Coordinates of C-alpha atoms in Angstrom, one line a residue:
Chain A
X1 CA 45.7 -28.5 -2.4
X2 CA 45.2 -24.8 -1.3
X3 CA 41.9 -23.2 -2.4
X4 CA 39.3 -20.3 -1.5
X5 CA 36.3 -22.1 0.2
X6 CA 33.1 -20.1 -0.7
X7 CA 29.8 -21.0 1.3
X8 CA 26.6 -21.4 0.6
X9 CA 27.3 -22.1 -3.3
X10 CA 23.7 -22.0 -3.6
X11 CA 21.2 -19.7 -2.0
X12 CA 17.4 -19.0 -2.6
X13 CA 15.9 -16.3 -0.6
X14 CA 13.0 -13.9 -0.6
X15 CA 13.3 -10.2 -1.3
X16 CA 13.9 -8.3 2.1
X17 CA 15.8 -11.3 3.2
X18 CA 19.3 -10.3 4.8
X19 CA 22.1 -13.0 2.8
X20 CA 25.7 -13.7 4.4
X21 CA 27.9 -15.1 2.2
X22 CA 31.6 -16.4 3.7
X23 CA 34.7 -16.7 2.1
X24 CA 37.9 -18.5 3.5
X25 CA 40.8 -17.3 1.7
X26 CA 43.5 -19.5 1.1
X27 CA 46.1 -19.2 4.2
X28 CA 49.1 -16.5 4.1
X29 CA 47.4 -14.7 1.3
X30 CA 47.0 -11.0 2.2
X31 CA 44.8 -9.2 -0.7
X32 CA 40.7 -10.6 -0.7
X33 CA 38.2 -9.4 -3.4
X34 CA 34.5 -10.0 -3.4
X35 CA 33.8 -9.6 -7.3
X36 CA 30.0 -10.5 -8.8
X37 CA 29.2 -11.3 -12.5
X38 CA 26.3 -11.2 -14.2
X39 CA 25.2 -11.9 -17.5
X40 CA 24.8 -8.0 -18.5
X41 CA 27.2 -6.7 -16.5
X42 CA 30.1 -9.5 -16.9
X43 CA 32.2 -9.2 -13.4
X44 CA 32.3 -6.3 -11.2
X45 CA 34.2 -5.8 -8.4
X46 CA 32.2 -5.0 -5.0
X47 CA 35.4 -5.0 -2.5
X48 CA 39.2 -5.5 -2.3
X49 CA 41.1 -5.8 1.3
X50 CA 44.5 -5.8 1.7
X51 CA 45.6 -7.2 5.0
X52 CA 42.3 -7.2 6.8
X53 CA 41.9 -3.6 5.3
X54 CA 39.4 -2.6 3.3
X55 CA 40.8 -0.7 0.3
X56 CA 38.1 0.0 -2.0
X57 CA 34.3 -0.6 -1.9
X58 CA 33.4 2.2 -4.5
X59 CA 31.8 -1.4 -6.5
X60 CA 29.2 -1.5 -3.8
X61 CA 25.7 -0.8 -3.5
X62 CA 26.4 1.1 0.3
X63 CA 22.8 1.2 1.5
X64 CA 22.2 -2.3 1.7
X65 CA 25.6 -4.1 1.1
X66 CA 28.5 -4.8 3.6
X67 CA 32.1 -6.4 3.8
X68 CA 34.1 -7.3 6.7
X69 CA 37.3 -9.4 7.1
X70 CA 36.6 -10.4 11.2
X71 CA 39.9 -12.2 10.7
X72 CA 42.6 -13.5 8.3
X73 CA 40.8 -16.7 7.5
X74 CA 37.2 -15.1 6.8
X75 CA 35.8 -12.7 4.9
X76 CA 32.3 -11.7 4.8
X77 CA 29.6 -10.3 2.3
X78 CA 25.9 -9.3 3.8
X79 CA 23.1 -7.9 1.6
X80 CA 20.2 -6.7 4.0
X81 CA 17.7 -6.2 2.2
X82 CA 18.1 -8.6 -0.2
X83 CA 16.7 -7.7 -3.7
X84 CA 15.6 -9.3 -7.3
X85 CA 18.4 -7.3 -8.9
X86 CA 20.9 -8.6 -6.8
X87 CA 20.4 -12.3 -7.9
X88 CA 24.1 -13.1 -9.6
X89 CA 26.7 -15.3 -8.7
X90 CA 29.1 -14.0 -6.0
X91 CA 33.1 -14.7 -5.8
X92 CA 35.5 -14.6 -3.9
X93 CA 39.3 -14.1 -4.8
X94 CA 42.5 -14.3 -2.9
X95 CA 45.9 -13.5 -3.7
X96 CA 49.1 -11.7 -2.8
X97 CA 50.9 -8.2 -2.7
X98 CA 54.5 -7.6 -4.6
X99 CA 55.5 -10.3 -7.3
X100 CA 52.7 -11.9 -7.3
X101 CA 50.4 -9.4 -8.1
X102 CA 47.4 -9.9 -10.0
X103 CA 47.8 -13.4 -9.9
X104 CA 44.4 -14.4 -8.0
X105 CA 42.9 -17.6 -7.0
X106 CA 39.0 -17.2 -6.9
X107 CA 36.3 -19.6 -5.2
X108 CA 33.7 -21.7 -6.7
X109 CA 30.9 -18.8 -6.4
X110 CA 28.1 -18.3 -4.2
X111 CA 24.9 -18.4 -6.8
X112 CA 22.0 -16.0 -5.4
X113 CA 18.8 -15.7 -6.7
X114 CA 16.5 -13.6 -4.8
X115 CA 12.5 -13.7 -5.8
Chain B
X1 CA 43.1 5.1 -15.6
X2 CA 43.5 1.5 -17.8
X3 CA 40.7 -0.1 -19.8
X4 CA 40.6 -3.5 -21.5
X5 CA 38.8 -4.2 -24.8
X6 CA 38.1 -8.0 -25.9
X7 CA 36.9 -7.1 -29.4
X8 CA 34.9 -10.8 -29.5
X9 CA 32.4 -11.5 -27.5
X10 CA 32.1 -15.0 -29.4
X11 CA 34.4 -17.1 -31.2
X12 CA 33.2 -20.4 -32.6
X13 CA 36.1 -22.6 -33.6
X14 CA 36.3 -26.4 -35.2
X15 CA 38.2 -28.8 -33.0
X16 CA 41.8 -29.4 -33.5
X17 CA 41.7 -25.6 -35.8
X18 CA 44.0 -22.5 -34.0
X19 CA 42.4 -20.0 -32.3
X20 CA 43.2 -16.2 -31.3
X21 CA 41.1 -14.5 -28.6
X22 CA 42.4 -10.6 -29.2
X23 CA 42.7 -8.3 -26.2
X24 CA 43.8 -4.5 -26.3
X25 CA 44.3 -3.1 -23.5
X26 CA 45.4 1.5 -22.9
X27 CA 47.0 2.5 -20.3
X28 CA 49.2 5.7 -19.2
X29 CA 51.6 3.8 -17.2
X30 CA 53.3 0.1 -17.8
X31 CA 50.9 -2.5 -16.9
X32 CA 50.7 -6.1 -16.2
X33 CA 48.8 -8.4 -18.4
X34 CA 46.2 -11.6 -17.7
X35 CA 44.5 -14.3 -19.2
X36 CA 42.0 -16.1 -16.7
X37 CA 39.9 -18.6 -17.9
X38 CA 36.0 -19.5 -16.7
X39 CA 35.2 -23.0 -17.3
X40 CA 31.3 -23.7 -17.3
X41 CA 30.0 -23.5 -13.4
X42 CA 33.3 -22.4 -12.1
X43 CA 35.3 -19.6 -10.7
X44 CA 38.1 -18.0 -12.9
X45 CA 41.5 -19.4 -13.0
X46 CA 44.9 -18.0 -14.2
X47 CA 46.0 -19.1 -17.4
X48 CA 49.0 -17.1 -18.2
X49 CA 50.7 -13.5 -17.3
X50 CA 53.0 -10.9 -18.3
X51 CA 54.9 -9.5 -15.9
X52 CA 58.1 -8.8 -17.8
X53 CA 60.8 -10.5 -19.9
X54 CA 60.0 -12.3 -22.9
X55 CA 57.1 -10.6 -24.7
X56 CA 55.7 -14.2 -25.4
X57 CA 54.4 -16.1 -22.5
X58 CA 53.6 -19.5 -21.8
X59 CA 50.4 -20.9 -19.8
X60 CA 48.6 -23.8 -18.9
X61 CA 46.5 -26.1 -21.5
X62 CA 48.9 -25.2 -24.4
X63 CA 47.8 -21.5 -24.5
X64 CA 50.2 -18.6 -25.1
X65 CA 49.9 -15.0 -25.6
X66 CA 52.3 -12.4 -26.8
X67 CA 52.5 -9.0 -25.7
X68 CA 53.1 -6.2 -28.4
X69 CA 53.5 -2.6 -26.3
X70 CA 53.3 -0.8 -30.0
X71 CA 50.0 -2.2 -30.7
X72 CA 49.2 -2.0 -26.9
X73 CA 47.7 -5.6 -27.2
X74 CA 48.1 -9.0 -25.7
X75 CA 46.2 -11.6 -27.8
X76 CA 45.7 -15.3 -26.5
X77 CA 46.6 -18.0 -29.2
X78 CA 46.3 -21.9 -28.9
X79 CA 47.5 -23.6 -32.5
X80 CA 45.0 -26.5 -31.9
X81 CA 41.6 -26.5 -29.9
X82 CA 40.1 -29.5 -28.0
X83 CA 36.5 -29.6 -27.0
X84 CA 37.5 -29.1 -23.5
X85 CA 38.8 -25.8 -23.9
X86 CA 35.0 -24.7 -24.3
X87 CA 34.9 -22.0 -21.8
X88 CA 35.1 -18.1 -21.3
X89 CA 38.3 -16.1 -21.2
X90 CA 38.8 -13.0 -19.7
X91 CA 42.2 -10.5 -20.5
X92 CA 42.6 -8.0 -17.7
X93 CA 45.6 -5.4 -16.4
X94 CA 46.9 -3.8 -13.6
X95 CA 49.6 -1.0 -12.6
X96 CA 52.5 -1.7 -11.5
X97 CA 51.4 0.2 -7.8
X98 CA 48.0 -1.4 -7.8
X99 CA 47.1 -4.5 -7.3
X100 CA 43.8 -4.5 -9.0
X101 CA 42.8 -5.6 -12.0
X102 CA 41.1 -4.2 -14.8
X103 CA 38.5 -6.5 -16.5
X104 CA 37.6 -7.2 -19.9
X105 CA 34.0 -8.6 -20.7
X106 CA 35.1 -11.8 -21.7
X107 CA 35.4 -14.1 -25.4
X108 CA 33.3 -16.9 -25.0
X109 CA 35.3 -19.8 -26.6
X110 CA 33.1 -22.0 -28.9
X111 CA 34.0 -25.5 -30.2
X112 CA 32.3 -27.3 -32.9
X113 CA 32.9 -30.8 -33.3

């Protein structure tokens, strides 16, 4: 049963602390986005790649967050420094270009709560 | 640019009654339409779509939603709700060159027993 694997799904850090969070897409897709919701803001989008390359990333705080696809089967989101106001839960989405569009298959979350 | 309204924020249903969850939606150019569903402590999943066609679609879980392109909406219906259908639903678009999607804020789905 294909799905997008999301790791940790919990994390508790300090403020300052750098966070990684992974994502493994599910295989052959080509279009990843890195989305985060919130209860005041509902779900924004941080970062969309299509084929390994980053598309948009106007969602994303620049000075402290990051997104990388190293490879097909791994994408990556890093906070340094970590902050209070960026305690939310984190997904991770995966899908495909052409008929398929818009059809995504998101991840179980990566819950972050910085103190 | 498109935008997505979801004009409830809440809708508290008895069990086994219909529902409607209303979405409008403006956009300059034809779109595609969504419904994902959140279930409590999970990610979103797709529960229907619009691509073209038949203005009324079919999903999962006995939903359907019908797309009217006068009234530029695309509200989700289910004739009768179980308890497990408690959960959040979110209506979103896209262009037909874009592969984005354009979010609503989400209906939260309420059952009462």
């Amino acid at each position: 049963d294909a799905r997008v694997t999301q790791t940790p799904r919990h994390k508790v850090t300090e403020m300052g602390q750098e966070v990684t969070m992974r994502c493994q897409p599910i295989l052959g897709h080509n279009t990843v986005f890195w989305y985060r919701q919130t209860m005041m803001q509902g779900l924004e989008l941080l970062a969309y790649f299509r084929n390994r390359a980053p598309l948009d990333d106007s969602g994303m705080p620049k000075d402290r967050f990051s997104a990388e696809m190293p490879d097909a089967t791994l994408a990556t989101l890093k906070i340094q420094p970590s902050e209070p106001r960026d305690s939310a839960v984190y997904f991770c989405a995966s899908g495909l270009t052409g008929g398929k569009a818009g059809e995504l298959f998101f991840g179980e979350g990566s819950r972050l709560t910085v103190l | 640019a498109q935008s997505v309204t979801q004009l409830d924020s809440q809708v508290p249903v008895f069990e086994e009654a219909p529902v409607e969850l209303r979405c409008n939606y403006s956009s300059s150019v034809s779109v595609y339409l969504f419904w994902y569903v959140q279930y409590p402590n999970q990610g979103l999943q797709l529960l229907l779509k619009y691509l073209s066609g038949s203005t009324l679609v079919k999903g999962i879980n006995g939903f359907e939603a019908e797309f009217n392109k006068s009234q530029t909406s695309f509200h989700l219906r289910k004739p009768s709700v179980h308890i497990s259908d408690t959960a959040e639903y979110f209506c979103a678009v896209s262009d037909r060159s874009n592969y984005q999607l354009i979010w609503g804020a989400g209906t939260k789905l309420i059952i009462k027993p």
